[in-house]
Tab-separated table of C-alpha atoms in Angstrom:
chain	number	residue	atom	x	y	z
A	1	MET	CA	13.979	-10.551	-8.582
A	2	LYS	CA	14.604	-6.842	-8.177
A	3	ASN	CA	13.500	-5.053	-5.032
A	4	LYS	CA	11.382	-2.580	-6.995
A	5	GLU	CA	9.056	-5.422	-7.985
A	6	HIS	CA	8.004	-6.088	-4.390
A	7	PHE	CA	5.616	-4.396	-2.011
A	8	GLN	CA	7.897	-2.084	-0.037
A	9	PHE	CA	7.381	0.714	2.427
A	10	SER	CA	9.295	3.903	1.703
A	11	THR	CA	9.206	7.504	2.857
A	12	GLY	CA	7.294	8.458	-0.291
A	13	VAL	CA	4.384	6.221	0.731
A	14	ILE	CA	3.513	8.693	3.499
A	15	ALA	CA	5.296	11.849	2.353
A	16	TYR	CA	3.500	12.333	-0.971
A	17	PRO	CA	-0.052	11.891	0.389
A	18	VAL	CA	0.734	14.167	3.344
A	19	PHE	CA	2.127	16.824	1.008
A	20	PHE	CA	-0.951	16.631	-1.219
A	21	VAL	CA	-3.359	16.948	1.719
A	22	LEU	CA	-1.380	19.825	3.226
A	23	ALA	CA	-1.456	21.672	-0.103
A	24	ILE	CA	-5.248	21.407	-0.163
A	25	TRP	CA	-5.544	22.692	3.408
A	26	LEU	CA	-3.061	25.492	2.756
A	27	ILE	CA	-5.114	26.738	-0.199
A	28	PHE	CA	-8.295	26.587	1.884
A	29	TRP	CA	-6.599	28.494	4.732
A	30	PHE	CA	-5.444	31.145	2.266
A	31	GLU	CA	-9.034	31.594	1.049
A	32	VAL	CA	-10.387	31.988	4.579
A	33	ARG	CA	-7.540	34.118	5.873
A	34	PHE	CA	-7.500	36.665	3.055
A	35	GLY	CA	-11.134	36.492	1.987
A	36	TYR	CA	-10.696	34.934	-1.447
A	37	ASN	CA	-13.089	32.597	-3.207
A	38	PHE	CA	-11.430	30.240	-5.661
A	39	SER	CA	-14.648	28.475	-6.690
A	40	LYS	CA	-14.565	30.311	-10.015
A	41	TYR	CA	-11.447	28.279	-10.873
A	42	GLY	CA	-13.392	25.020	-10.730
A	43	VAL	CA	-14.657	23.018	-13.684
A	44	TYR	CA	-17.424	24.843	-15.527
A	45	PRO	CA	-18.726	22.397	-18.151
A	46	GLN	CA	-18.634	23.089	-21.854
A	47	THR	CA	-16.929	26.464	-21.604
A	48	LEU	CA	-13.392	27.251	-22.637
A	49	LYS	CA	-12.717	29.141	-19.424
A	50	GLY	CA	-14.024	26.220	-17.388
A	51	LEU	CA	-11.287	23.941	-18.697
A	52	ARG	CA	-8.791	25.393	-16.220
A	53	GLY	CA	-10.757	23.686	-13.490
A	54	VAL	CA	-9.768	20.298	-14.895
A	55	LEU	CA	-6.383	20.771	-13.217
A	56	LEU	CA	-7.262	23.165	-10.392
A	57	SER	CA	-10.592	21.899	-9.049
A	58	PRO	CA	-9.183	19.103	-6.793
A	59	PHE	CA	-7.416	21.775	-4.723
A	60	ILE	CA	-10.518	23.933	-4.193
A	61	HIS	CA	-13.219	23.295	-1.581
A	62	GLY	CA	-16.354	25.163	-0.628
A	63	ASP	CA	-16.265	24.978	3.176
A	64	ILE	CA	-14.658	23.250	6.141
A	65	LYS	CA	-17.127	20.351	6.007
A	66	HIS	CA	-16.357	19.755	2.349
A	67	ILE	CA	-12.593	19.634	2.814
A	68	TYR	CA	-12.844	17.599	6.027
A	69	HIS	CA	-14.871	14.816	4.389
A	70	ASN	CA	-12.372	14.609	1.529
A	71	THR	CA	-9.185	14.649	3.616
A	72	VAL	CA	-9.306	11.223	5.284
A	73	PRO	CA	-10.271	9.081	2.250
A	74	LEU	CA	-7.839	11.005	0.059
A	75	PHE	CA	-4.971	10.325	2.461
A	76	VAL	CA	-5.856	6.650	3.033
A	77	LEU	CA	-6.389	5.810	-0.629
A	78	SER	CA	-3.351	7.711	-1.935
A	79	THR	CA	-1.174	6.019	0.709
A	80	ALA	CA	-2.435	2.607	-0.428
A	81	LEU	CA	-1.785	3.639	-4.018
A	82	PHE	CA	1.854	4.556	-3.356
A	83	TYR	CA	2.425	1.416	-1.279
A	84	PHE	CA	0.964	-1.200	-3.620
A	85	TYR	CA	1.353	0.533	-6.991
A	86	ARG	CA	4.121	3.078	-6.492
A	87	HIS	CA	5.620	2.512	-9.973
A	88	ILE	CA	2.386	3.792	-11.556
A	89	ALA	CA	1.089	5.951	-8.682
A	90	TRP	CA	1.996	9.295	-10.246
A	91	LYS	CA	0.462	8.275	-13.569
A	92	VAL	CA	-2.800	7.350	-11.863
A	93	LEU	CA	-2.886	10.607	-9.874
A	94	PHE	CA	-1.933	13.009	-12.653
A	95	TRP	CA	-3.907	11.465	-15.501
A	96	GLY	CA	-6.720	10.640	-13.113
A	97	ILE	CA	-7.124	14.324	-12.274
A	98	LEU	CA	-7.041	15.337	-15.925
A	99	LEU	CA	-9.286	12.640	-17.346
A	100	SER	CA	-11.927	12.718	-14.595
A	101	GLY	CA	-11.949	16.515	-14.777
A	102	PHE	CA	-12.353	16.458	-18.533
A	103	ILE	CA	-15.221	13.959	-18.375
A	104	THR	CA	-16.875	16.187	-15.778
A	105	TRP	CA	-16.414	19.123	-18.140
A	106	CYS	CA	-18.150	17.131	-20.878
A	107	ILE	CA	-21.143	15.789	-18.931
A	108	GLY	CA	-21.567	18.223	-16.037
A	109	ARG	CA	-24.360	20.660	-15.347
A	110	PRO	CA	-23.706	24.382	-15.933
A	111	SER	CA	-22.203	25.057	-12.524
A	112	TYR	CA	-18.787	25.171	-10.874
A	113	HIS	CA	-17.590	21.689	-9.910
A	114	ILE	CA	-14.914	21.763	-7.186
A	115	GLY	CA	-13.285	19.425	-4.697
A	116	ALA	CA	-11.065	16.354	-4.571
A	117	SER	CA	-13.980	13.916	-4.473
A	118	GLY	CA	-13.593	13.185	-8.188
A	119	LEU	CA	-10.015	12.056	-7.554
A	120	ILE	CA	-11.165	10.032	-4.557
A	121	TYR	CA	-13.590	8.139	-6.805
A	122	VAL	CA	-10.719	7.524	-9.230
A	123	LEU	CA	-8.695	5.941	-6.405
A	124	VAL	CA	-11.609	3.901	-5.050
A	125	SER	CA	-12.491	2.557	-8.484
A	126	PHE	CA	-8.895	1.894	-9.508
A	127	THR	CA	-7.976	0.143	-6.244
A	128	PHE	CA	-11.030	-2.094	-6.324
A	129	PHE	CA	-10.924	-3.153	-9.973
A	130	LYS	CA	-7.121	-3.439	-10.021
A	131	GLY	CA	-7.269	-5.946	-7.167
A	132	VAL	CA	-9.929	-7.943	-9.008
A	133	PHE	CA	-7.917	-7.980	-12.231
A	134	ALA	CA	-4.696	-8.856	-10.379
A	135	LYS	CA	-6.134	-12.073	-8.884
A	136	HIS	CA	-3.636	-11.807	-6.047
A	137	TYR	CA	-4.916	-12.405	-2.544
A	138	ARG	CA	-3.265	-9.329	-0.998
A	139	LEU	CA	-4.667	-6.992	-3.635
A	140	ILE	CA	-8.082	-8.651	-3.480
A	141	ALA	CA	-8.032	-8.144	0.285
A	142	LEU	CA	-7.259	-4.475	-0.332
A	143	SER	CA	-10.193	-4.280	-2.757
A	144	LEU	CA	-12.548	-5.769	-0.180
A	145	LEU	CA	-11.277	-3.343	2.443
A	146	VAL	CA	-11.937	-0.415	0.114
A	147	ILE	CA	-15.478	-1.640	-0.517
A	148	PHE	CA	-16.028	-2.060	3.219
A	149	LEU	CA	-14.846	1.475	3.973
A	150	TYR	CA	-16.130	3.390	0.951
A	151	GLY	CA	-18.643	1.129	-0.769
A	152	SER	CA	-21.536	3.405	0.147
A	153	MET	CA	-19.999	6.140	-2.004
A	154	ILE	CA	-21.411	4.422	-5.076
A	155	TRP	CA	-24.792	6.048	-4.387
A	156	TYR	CA	-23.301	9.502	-4.860
A	157	THR	CA	-22.583	8.742	-8.514
A	158	LEU	CA	-26.325	9.251	-8.994
A	159	PRO	CA	-28.238	12.553	-8.809
A	160	ILE	CA	-29.774	11.876	-5.385
A	161	GLU	CA	-28.752	15.035	-3.545
A	162	GLN	CA	-28.650	18.684	-4.504
A	163	GLY	CA	-25.320	20.497	-4.331
A	164	ILE	CA	-23.227	17.369	-4.937
A	165	SER	CA	-21.380	16.911	-8.212
A	166	TRP	CA	-22.534	13.425	-9.060
A	167	GLU	CA	-21.074	14.012	-12.531
A	168	GLY	CA	-17.594	14.397	-11.010
A	169	HIS	CA	-18.088	11.219	-8.985
A	170	MET	CA	-19.257	9.302	-12.029
A	171	ALA	CA	-16.313	10.633	-14.028
A	172	GLY	CA	-13.915	9.438	-11.314
A	173	LEU	CA	-15.525	5.999	-11.203
A	174	ILE	CA	-15.209	5.585	-14.977
A	175	THR	CA	-11.618	6.847	-14.968
A	176	GLY	CA	-10.532	4.455	-12.217
A	177	LEU	CA	-12.064	1.497	-14.029
A	178	LEU	CA	-10.355	2.520	-17.252
A	179	PHE	CA	-6.948	2.820	-15.556
A	180	ALA	CA	-7.374	-0.545	-13.828
A	181	PHE	CA	-7.920	-2.096	-17.247
A	182	ILE	CA	-5.012	-0.219	-18.877
A	183	PHE	CA	-2.554	-1.095	-16.102
A	184	ARG	CA	-3.907	-4.600	-15.493
A	185	LYS	CA	-0.566	-6.221	-16.437
A	186	GLU	CA	1.498	-3.993	-14.160
A	187	ILE	CA	0.995	-5.901	-10.952
A	188	ALA	CA	3.377	-5.802	-8.033
A	189	LYS	CA	5.075	-9.123	-7.345
A	190	PRO	CA	5.383	-9.712	-3.602
A	191	LYS	CA	8.116	-11.867	-2.152
A	192	LYS	CA	7.031	-15.447	-1.745
A	193	TYR	CA	7.117	-17.080	1.649
A	194	ILE	CA	9.030	-20.325	1.877
A	195	TRP	CA	5.816	-22.392	1.843
A	196	GLU	CA	4.709	-20.653	-1.377
A	197	GLN	CA	7.835	-21.629	-3.266
A	198	GLU	CA	8.112	-24.569	-5.610
A	199	HIS	CA	9.638	-27.829	-4.373
A	200	TYR	CA	8.753	-26.914	-0.802
A	201	LYS	CA	9.317	-29.646	1.748
A	202	GLU	CA	8.159	-29.429	5.335
A	203	GLU	CA	11.214	-31.227	6.662
A	204	ASP	CA	13.423	-28.490	5.213
A	205	ASP	CA	11.428	-25.668	6.783
A	206	PRO	CA	13.591	-24.132	9.556
A	207	PHE	CA	10.474	-22.926	11.387
A	208	LEU	CA	8.724	-26.301	11.499
A	209	GLN	CA	11.894	-27.927	12.795
A	210	HIS	CA	11.147	-26.306	16.153
A	211	PHE	CA	8.042	-28.496	16.595
A	212	ASP	CA	7.598	-32.237	16.998
A	213	GLU	CA	4.998	-34.401	15.237
A	214	ASN	CA	2.336	-33.466	17.833
A	215	GLY	CA	2.911	-29.742	17.421
A	216	ASN	CA	4.786	-29.338	20.678
A	217	PHE	CA	7.549	-26.768	20.766
A	218	ILE	CA	11.066	-28.092	20.923
A	219	GLU	CA	13.424	-25.843	22.840
A	220	SER	CA	16.449	-26.868	20.837
A	221	VAL	CA	16.764	-28.538	17.496
A	222	GLU	CA	20.521	-28.710	17.438
A	223	PRO	CA	21.675	-32.027	16.078
A	224	GLU	CA	23.047	-34.433	18.611
A	225	ILE	CA	26.735	-35.079	18.238
A	226	GLU	CA	27.903	-38.536	19.064
A	227	VAL	CA	31.001	-38.474	21.195
A	228	GLU	CA	33.145	-41.532	21.286
A	229	GLU	CA	33.818	-42.710	24.795
A	230	GLU	CA	37.467	-42.537	25.600
A	231	GLU	CA	39.127	-45.316	27.465
A	232	PRO	CA	39.862	-44.424	31.090
A	233	LEU	CA	43.361	-43.254	31.684
A	234	GLN	CA	45.622	-45.839	33.245
A	235	PHE	CA	48.464	-44.770	35.479
A	236	LYS	CA	51.317	-47.158	36.044
A	237	TYR	CA	53.575	-46.627	39.002
A	238	HIS	CA	57.108	-47.957	39.157
A	239	PHE	CA	58.744	-48.189	42.574
A	240	LYS	CA	62.486	-48.418	42.776
A	241	LYS	CA	64.307	-50.139	45.523
A	242	ALA	CA	66.034	-48.049	48.149
A	243	SER	CA	69.390	-49.194	46.922
A	244	ASP	CA	68.648	-47.710	43.543
A	245	LYS	CA	68.205	-44.194	44.927
A	246	ASN	CA	70.932	-41.613	44.750
A	247	ILE	CA	71.336	-40.160	48.221
A	248	ASP	CA	73.473	-37.065	48.630
């Protein structure tokens, strides 16, 4: 089995999410430092000019609170994406931005929709449903962890609070579910432990050989080597008579 088919940690797992988050903060710093307002480059639904926001809106935020609340989940979820699904990570990110932005453009209210929260909902939805479709315990565990951390975000896909683009959140949720279904067959294949392999026998397990039947640790499991006892050496002394000696 090739290494690329396994869960593996690489520099890209951290580097790409860090780069993405830094780009967002750099754009926000530029706005504050030089007095610009990039909100007009967000998604403005059902207008030709508003289509540019489909690509640009994830990099634009209204204030420090807005960007702060998006930074941590964006970093955590994109890191998990590149670790568990790195062979499709860029597809999910790029097409996730475009598709969720386009759906927002189709269903949104006549206002500027900005922020990376739509992409965050893509990642939450994709990670959860992909783990369910995979039926693999590690990916299911990841899905449960995502629900534990960000499950309450589901309420913000409904129009319960003014000033929040619930349309963008809903678009991200739909996009993530769609991608999880499209990429359902592209599941990472982790290395199997020895006890997960076929024809596994406990007596052949090198780890279990360090324990006896009662579970007590055995300091050494080196096989005993039978050594044949050698016969004791016998020394025979021969004494010559004095007359037999050569005396100079």
